[in-house]
Amino acid sequence: MIPDFNQYGCLPRGVYRATLDEVEQRFGRQSELRRVQMASLRWLVDLAKPAGVRRLVINGSFVTDIFEPNDVDCVLLMVQGFPEDREAEPDLAEGLPFLDIHLVDQEDFDFFTESVFATDRHQVPKGMVEVIL
Amino acid sequence: MKLESQREVQNTREKLRLLEEHYQHKREQPAEDEHVRELTLRSLKKLINQLKEEIARYEAHAAKPAKSE
């Protein structure tokens, strides 16, 4: 379950697992911009699954209480042999509208989720959401 | 993201330093899968460049002289 925002408008520290429908319910309906960002996120999931992405974590202003987020930061875990479906890779690598996509290996997935994206610009710990693939 | 104070710039610089160290370390390591490593390095570089841009934008704005009346 995705917890309430803290006093800074962010999720509390941690990575919270949620289905895509739960993500939409919580973050994807509050403004027109959020609705189109959510549509891009669904598109990303449709590409990530056949490509063999193992985990997908959403970070940044999309998972805060900001009415119109700048973009949706996404960290995607790849494993050896990626991509399973070569046709899915170009769109993932070149990007999708409103999404800032980071394709990384296990070491960097941990580095991003436990260090780089784990605090905000004030170094206050913040949470992220993992989409259940 | 737009940086709004010197403190935010300092925190961003620290994050940038960590990322650059990590990037360098990764480049020197042997890879189990060269393609996966290449994509990972590209993601790291993209984030490094984003942070550099944010710092440069703040500094450019801070260095701008005040408009005279």
PDB file of C-alpha atoms in Angstrom:
ATOM      1  CA  MET A   1       0.000   0.000   0.000  1.00  0.00           C
ATOM      2  CA  ILE A   2       1.243   3.493  -0.844  1.00  0.00           C
ATOM      3  CA  PRO A   3       1.378   5.620   2.333  1.00  0.00           C
ATOM      4  CA  ASP A   4       0.287   9.244   2.780  1.00  0.00           C
ATOM      5  CA  PHE A   5       2.644  12.084   1.887  1.00  0.00           C
ATOM      6  CA  ASN A   6       4.840  13.577   4.588  1.00  0.00           C
ATOM      7  CA  GLN A   7       4.928  17.288   5.505  1.00  0.00           C
ATOM      8  CA  TYR A   8       7.112  18.002   2.449  1.00  0.00           C
ATOM      9  CA  GLY A   9       4.599  16.510   0.038  1.00  0.00           C
ATOM     10  CA  CYS A  10       6.757  13.440  -0.605  1.00  0.00           C
ATOM     11  CA  LEU A  11       6.316   9.783   0.267  1.00  0.00           C
ATOM     12  CA  PRO A  12       8.149   8.676   3.394  1.00  0.00           C
ATOM     13  CA  ARG A  13      11.440   6.805   2.887  1.00  0.00           C
ATOM     14  CA  GLY A  14      11.052   3.409   1.213  1.00  0.00           C
ATOM     15  CA  VAL A  15      10.086   1.663  -2.015  1.00  0.00           C
ATOM     16  CA  TYR A  16       6.341   0.892  -2.099  1.00  0.00           C
ATOM     17  CA  ARG A  17       5.078  -1.822  -4.435  1.00  0.00           C
ATOM     18  CA  ALA A  18       1.850  -1.104  -6.321  1.00  0.00           C
ATOM     19  CA  THR A  19      -0.034  -2.262  -9.386  1.00  0.00           C
ATOM     20  CA  LEU A  20      -0.329   0.086 -12.345  1.00  0.00           C
ATOM     21  CA  ASP A  21      -4.004   0.641 -11.487  1.00  0.00           C
ATOM     22  CA  GLU A  22      -3.063   1.623  -7.937  1.00  0.00           C
ATOM     23  CA  VAL A  23      -0.447   4.032  -9.309  1.00  0.00           C
ATOM     24  CA  GLU A  24      -3.076   5.581 -11.584  1.00  0.00           C
ATOM     25  CA  GLN A  25      -5.577   5.877  -8.767  1.00  0.00           C
ATOM     26  CA  ARG A  26      -3.083   7.657  -6.527  1.00  0.00           C
ATOM     27  CA  PHE A  27      -0.977   9.721  -8.957  1.00  0.00           C
ATOM     28  CA  GLY A  28      -2.437   9.593 -12.449  1.00  0.00           C
ATOM     29  CA  ARG A  29      -5.772  11.394 -12.310  1.00  0.00           C
ATOM     30  CA  GLN A  30      -5.352  14.699 -10.471  1.00  0.00           C
ATOM     31  CA  SER A  31      -4.594  16.892 -13.504  1.00  0.00           C
ATOM     32  CA  GLU A  32      -4.614  16.658 -17.296  1.00  0.00           C
ATOM     33  CA  LEU A  33      -0.821  16.571 -17.261  1.00  0.00           C
ATOM     34  CA  ARG A  34      -0.829  13.680 -14.802  1.00  0.00           C
ATOM     35  CA  ARG A  35      -3.309  11.827 -17.028  1.00  0.00           C
ATOM     36  CA  VAL A  36      -1.046  12.013 -20.082  1.00  0.00           C
ATOM     37  CA  GLN A  37       2.010  11.115 -17.980  1.00  0.00           C
ATOM     38  CA  MET A  38       0.091   8.093 -16.745  1.00  0.00           C
ATOM     39  CA  ALA A  39      -0.701   7.086 -20.334  1.00  0.00           C
ATOM     40  CA  SER A  40       3.028   7.209 -21.120  1.00  0.00           C
ATOM     41  CA  LEU A  41       3.755   5.111 -18.060  1.00  0.00           C
ATOM     42  CA  ARG A  42       1.306   2.439 -19.258  1.00  0.00           C
ATOM     43  CA  TRP A  43       3.031   2.509 -22.645  1.00  0.00           C
ATOM     44  CA  LEU A  44       6.377   2.045 -20.906  1.00  0.00           C
ATOM     45  CA  VAL A  45       5.120  -1.007 -19.003  1.00  0.00           C
ATOM     46  CA  ASP A  46       3.838  -2.510 -22.262  1.00  0.00           C
ATOM     47  CA  LEU A  47       7.359  -2.185 -23.704  1.00  0.00           C
ATOM     48  CA  ALA A  48       9.274  -3.115 -20.553  1.00  0.00           C
ATOM     49  CA  LYS A  49       7.626  -6.492 -20.020  1.00  0.00           C
ATOM     50  CA  PRO A  50       8.500  -8.080 -23.400  1.00  0.00           C
ATOM     51  CA  ALA A  51      11.959  -6.490 -23.257  1.00  0.00           C
ATOM     52  CA  GLY A  52      12.638  -8.445 -20.074  1.00  0.00           C
ATOM     53  CA  VAL A  53      12.792  -5.567 -17.586  1.00  0.00           C
ATOM     54  CA  ARG A  54      12.690  -7.140 -14.120  1.00  0.00           C
ATOM     55  CA  ARG A  55      11.788  -4.160 -11.949  1.00  0.00           C
ATOM     56  CA  LEU A  56      10.452  -0.650 -12.542  1.00  0.00           C
ATOM     57  CA  VAL A  57      10.658   2.099  -9.922  1.00  0.00           C
ATOM     58  CA  ILE A  58       9.054   5.539 -10.263  1.00  0.00           C
ATOM     59  CA  ASN A  59      10.689   8.532  -8.648  1.00  0.00           C
ATOM     60  CA  GLY A  60      10.539  12.317  -8.839  1.00  0.00           C
ATOM     61  CA  SER A  61       7.729  14.836  -8.782  1.00  0.00           C
ATOM     62  CA  PHE A  62       5.167  12.399 -10.212  1.00  0.00           C
ATOM     63  CA  VAL A  63       5.124  10.561  -6.872  1.00  0.00           C
ATOM     64  CA  THR A  64       4.720  13.758  -4.837  1.00  0.00           C
ATOM     65  CA  ASP A  65       1.705  16.001  -4.195  1.00  0.00           C
ATOM     66  CA  ILE A  66       2.694  18.421  -7.015  1.00  0.00           C
ATOM     67  CA  PHE A  67      -0.359  19.098  -9.204  1.00  0.00           C
ATOM     68  CA  GLU A  68       1.575  19.231 -12.491  1.00  0.00           C
ATOM     69  CA  PRO A  69       4.834  17.240 -12.267  1.00  0.00           C
ATOM     70  CA  ASN A  70       7.706  18.021 -14.646  1.00  0.00           C
ATOM     71  CA  ASP A  71       8.188  14.430 -15.714  1.00  0.00           C
ATOM     72  CA  VAL A  72       8.191  10.855 -14.467  1.00  0.00           C
ATOM     73  CA  ASP A  73      11.595   9.498 -13.469  1.00  0.00           C
ATOM     74  CA  CYS A  74      11.746   5.749 -14.084  1.00  0.00           C
ATOM     75  CA  VAL A  75      14.494   3.305 -13.113  1.00  0.00           C
ATOM     76  CA  LEU A  76      14.339   0.010 -14.986  1.00  0.00           C
ATOM     77  CA  LEU A  77      16.313  -3.062 -13.965  1.00  0.00           C
ATOM     78  CA  MET A  78      17.881  -5.053 -16.816  1.00  0.00           C
ATOM     79  CA  VAL A  79      19.558  -8.438 -16.437  1.00  0.00           C
ATOM     80  CA  GLN A  80      22.075 -10.331 -18.524  1.00  0.00           C
ATOM     81  CA  GLY A  81      20.779 -11.028 -22.032  1.00  0.00           C
ATOM     82  CA  PHE A  82      18.649  -7.871 -22.189  1.00  0.00           C
ATOM     83  CA  PRO A  83      16.584  -7.298 -24.299  1.00  0.00           C
ATOM     84  CA  GLU A  84      14.561 -10.477 -24.635  1.00  0.00           C
ATOM     85  CA  ASP A  85      12.529  -8.808 -27.393  1.00  0.00           C
ATOM     86  CA  ARG A  86      14.813  -6.665 -29.541  1.00  0.00           C
ATOM     87  CA  GLU A  87      11.903  -4.712 -31.042  1.00  0.00           C
ATOM     88  CA  ALA A  88      11.032  -3.254 -27.632  1.00  0.00           C
ATOM     89  CA  GLU A  89      14.481  -1.842 -26.955  1.00  0.00           C
ATOM     90  CA  PRO A  90      14.699   1.200 -29.277  1.00  0.00           C
ATOM     91  CA  ASP A  91      11.653   2.913 -27.739  1.00  0.00           C
ATOM     92  CA  LEU A  92      12.928   2.184 -24.248  1.00  0.00           C
ATOM     93  CA  ALA A  93      16.411   3.446 -25.033  1.00  0.00           C
ATOM     94  CA  GLU A  94      15.292   6.505 -26.998  1.00  0.00           C
ATOM     95  CA  GLY A  95      12.612   7.515 -24.526  1.00  0.00           C
ATOM     96  CA  LEU A  96       8.882   8.167 -24.312  1.00  0.00           C
ATOM     97  CA  PRO A  97       6.990  11.446 -23.803  1.00  0.00           C
ATOM     98  CA  PHE A  98       7.095  12.781 -20.235  1.00  0.00           C
ATOM     99  CA  LEU A  99       9.267   9.904 -19.031  1.00  0.00           C
ATOM    100  CA  ASP A 100      12.876  10.115 -17.948  1.00  0.00           C
ATOM    101  CA  ILE A 101      13.975   6.512 -18.361  1.00  0.00           C
ATOM    102  CA  HIS A 102      17.088   5.036 -16.745  1.00  0.00           C
ATOM    103  CA  LEU A 103      17.932   1.524 -17.906  1.00  0.00           C
ATOM    104  CA  VAL A 104      20.398   0.059 -15.414  1.00  0.00           C
ATOM    105  CA  ASP A 105      21.960  -3.182 -14.194  1.00  0.00           C
ATOM    106  CA  GLN A 106      21.483  -4.592 -10.685  1.00  0.00           C
ATOM    107  CA  GLU A 107      24.395  -2.684  -9.154  1.00  0.00           C
ATOM    108  CA  ASP A 108      23.092   0.627 -10.446  1.00  0.00           C
ATOM    109  CA  PHE A 109      19.471  -0.179  -9.701  1.00  0.00           C
ATOM    110  CA  ASP A 110      20.538  -0.450  -6.047  1.00  0.00           C
ATOM    111  CA  PHE A 111      22.699   2.683  -6.382  1.00  0.00           C
ATOM    112  CA  PHE A 112      19.779   4.704  -7.791  1.00  0.00           C
ATOM    113  CA  THR A 113      17.088   3.469  -5.414  1.00  0.00           C
ATOM    114  CA  GLU A 114      19.193   3.384  -2.234  1.00  0.00           C
ATOM    115  CA  SER A 115      21.340   6.460  -2.786  1.00  0.00           C
ATOM    116  CA  VAL A 116      20.821   8.857  -5.715  1.00  0.00           C
ATOM    117  CA  PHE A 117      17.006   8.931  -5.674  1.00  0.00           C
ATOM    118  CA  ALA A 118      16.570   8.203  -1.972  1.00  0.00           C
ATOM    119  CA  THR A 119      16.849  11.857  -0.904  1.00  0.00           C
ATOM    120  CA  ASP A 120      15.464  15.107  -2.258  1.00  0.00           C
ATOM    121  CA  ARG A 121      17.447  18.267  -3.070  1.00  0.00           C
ATOM    122  CA  HIS A 122      17.447  19.136   0.660  1.00  0.00           C
ATOM    123  CA  GLN A 123      18.843  15.673   1.435  1.00  0.00           C
ATOM    124  CA  VAL A 124      15.593  14.713   3.133  1.00  0.00           C
ATOM    125  CA  PRO A 125      14.855  10.980   2.674  1.00  0.00           C
ATOM    126  CA  LYS A 126      11.940  10.300   0.331  1.00  0.00           C
ATOM    127  CA  GLY A 127      10.016   7.349  -1.000  1.00  0.00           C
ATOM    128  CA  MET A 128       9.527   5.790  -4.417  1.00  0.00           C
ATOM    129  CA  VAL A 129       6.948   3.477  -5.991  1.00  0.00           C
ATOM    130  CA  GLU A 130       7.727   0.140  -7.621  1.00  0.00           C
ATOM    131  CA  VAL A 131       5.271  -0.912 -10.302  1.00  0.00           C
ATOM    132  CA  ILE A 132       4.427  -4.601 -10.044  1.00  0.00           C
ATOM    133  CA  LEU A 133       5.173  -5.941 -13.523  1.00  0.00           C
TER     134      LEU A 133
ATOM    135  CA  MET B   1      13.997  20.391 -11.394  1.00  0.00           C
ATOM    136  CA  LYS B   2      15.070  23.938 -10.665  1.00  0.00           C
ATOM    137  CA  LEU B   3      17.613  24.658  -7.937  1.00  0.00           C
ATOM    138  CA  GLU B   4      16.632  27.560  -5.726  1.00  0.00           C
ATOM    139  CA  SER B   5      19.313  28.022  -3.082  1.00  0.00           C
ATOM    140  CA  GLN B   6      23.018  27.637  -2.474  1.00  0.00           C
ATOM    141  CA  ARG B   7      22.278  24.750  -0.137  1.00  0.00           C
ATOM    142  CA  GLU B   8      20.420  22.889  -2.877  1.00  0.00           C
ATOM    143  CA  VAL B   9      23.353  23.493  -5.208  1.00  0.00           C
ATOM    144  CA  GLN B  10      25.775  22.058  -2.651  1.00  0.00           C
ATOM    145  CA  ASN B  11      23.627  18.954  -2.186  1.00  0.00           C
ATOM    146  CA  THR B  12      23.371  18.541  -5.947  1.00  0.00           C
ATOM    147  CA  ARG B  13      27.141  18.920  -6.310  1.00  0.00           C
ATOM    148  CA  GLU B  14      27.624  16.143  -3.765  1.00  0.00           C
ATOM    149  CA  LYS B  15      25.231  13.883  -5.666  1.00  0.00           C
ATOM    150  CA  LEU B  16      27.074  14.735  -8.875  1.00  0.00           C
ATOM    151  CA  ARG B  17      30.411  13.824  -7.291  1.00  0.00           C
ATOM    152  CA  LEU B  18      29.051  10.412  -6.226  1.00  0.00           C
ATOM    153  CA  LEU B  19      27.644   9.784  -9.689  1.00  0.00           C
ATOM    154  CA  GLU B  20      30.889  10.734 -11.446  1.00  0.00           C
ATOM    155  CA  GLU B  21      32.941   8.512  -9.142  1.00  0.00           C
ATOM    156  CA  HIS B  22      30.537   5.662  -9.730  1.00  0.00           C
ATOM    157  CA  TYR B  23      30.574   6.219 -13.500  1.00  0.00           C
ATOM    158  CA  GLN B  24      34.366   6.124 -13.596  1.00  0.00           C
ATOM    159  CA  HIS B  25      34.482   2.997 -11.440  1.00  0.00           C
ATOM    160  CA  LYS B  26      31.928   1.287 -13.678  1.00  0.00           C
ATOM    161  CA  ARG B  27      33.809   2.135 -16.854  1.00  0.00           C
ATOM    162  CA  GLU B  28      36.935   0.455 -15.513  1.00  0.00           C
ATOM    163  CA  GLN B  29      35.184  -2.745 -14.392  1.00  0.00           C
ATOM    164  CA  PRO B  30      34.908  -5.792 -16.654  1.00  0.00           C
ATOM    165  CA  ALA B  31      31.305  -6.416 -17.763  1.00  0.00           C
ATOM    166  CA  GLU B  32      29.344  -9.687 -17.748  1.00  0.00           C
ATOM    167  CA  ASP B  33      27.144  -8.276 -20.474  1.00  0.00           C
ATOM    168  CA  GLU B  34      28.659  -5.454 -22.533  1.00  0.00           C
ATOM    169  CA  HIS B  35      25.297  -4.291 -23.893  1.00  0.00           C
ATOM    170  CA  VAL B  36      23.740  -4.020 -20.420  1.00  0.00           C
ATOM    171  CA  ARG B  37      26.790  -2.122 -19.205  1.00  0.00           C
ATOM    172  CA  GLU B  38      26.651   0.259 -22.163  1.00  0.00           C
ATOM    173  CA  LEU B  39      22.997   1.112 -21.485  1.00  0.00           C
ATOM    174  CA  THR B  40      23.738   1.533 -17.772  1.00  0.00           C
ATOM    175  CA  LEU B  41      26.649   3.894 -18.481  1.00  0.00           C
ATOM    176  CA  ARG B  42      24.392   5.871 -20.809  1.00  0.00           C
ATOM    177  CA  SER B  43      21.802   6.269 -18.029  1.00  0.00           C
ATOM    178  CA  LEU B  44      24.459   7.391 -15.564  1.00  0.00           C
ATOM    179  CA  LYS B  45      25.857   9.898 -18.051  1.00  0.00           C
ATOM    180  CA  LYS B  46      22.390  11.280 -18.764  1.00  0.00           C
ATOM    181  CA  LEU B  47      21.786  11.916 -15.074  1.00  0.00           C
ATOM    182  CA  ILE B  48      25.254  13.437 -14.639  1.00  0.00           C
ATOM    183  CA  ASN B  49      24.523  15.847 -17.478  1.00  0.00           C
ATOM    184  CA  GLN B  50      21.118  16.742 -16.033  1.00  0.00           C
ATOM    185  CA  LEU B  51      22.668  17.650 -12.678  1.00  0.00           C
ATOM    186  CA  LYS B  52      25.410  19.683 -14.379  1.00  0.00           C
ATOM    187  CA  GLU B  53      22.758  21.599 -16.325  1.00  0.00           C
ATOM    188  CA  GLU B  54      20.773  22.339 -13.175  1.00  0.00           C
ATOM    189  CA  ILE B  55      23.868  23.688 -11.409  1.00  0.00           C
ATOM    190  CA  ALA B  56      24.895  25.741 -14.447  1.00  0.00           C
ATOM    191  CA  ARG B  57      21.392  27.229 -14.754  1.00  0.00           C
ATOM    192  CA  TYR B  58      21.409  28.266 -11.101  1.00  0.00           C
ATOM    193  CA  GLU B  59      24.882  29.785 -11.369  1.00  0.00           C
ATOM    194  CA  ALA B  60      24.050  31.632 -14.577  1.00  0.00           C
ATOM    195  CA  HIS B  61      20.985  33.101 -12.909  1.00  0.00           C
ATOM    196  CA  ALA B  62      22.874  33.979  -9.715  1.00  0.00           C
ATOM    197  CA  ALA B  63      25.655  35.698 -11.703  1.00  0.00           C
ATOM    198  CA  LYS B  64      23.239  37.862 -13.686  1.00  0.00           C
ATOM    199  CA  PRO B  65      23.586  41.559 -12.648  1.00  0.00           C
ATOM    200  CA  ALA B  66      20.468  43.211 -11.254  1.00  0.00           C
ATOM    201  CA  LYS B  67      18.546  45.359 -13.753  1.00  0.00           C
ATOM    202  CA  SER B  68      19.091  49.081 -13.273  1.00  0.00           C
ATOM    203  CA  GLU B  69      15.981  51.292 -13.176  1.00  0.00           C
TER     204      GLU B  69
END
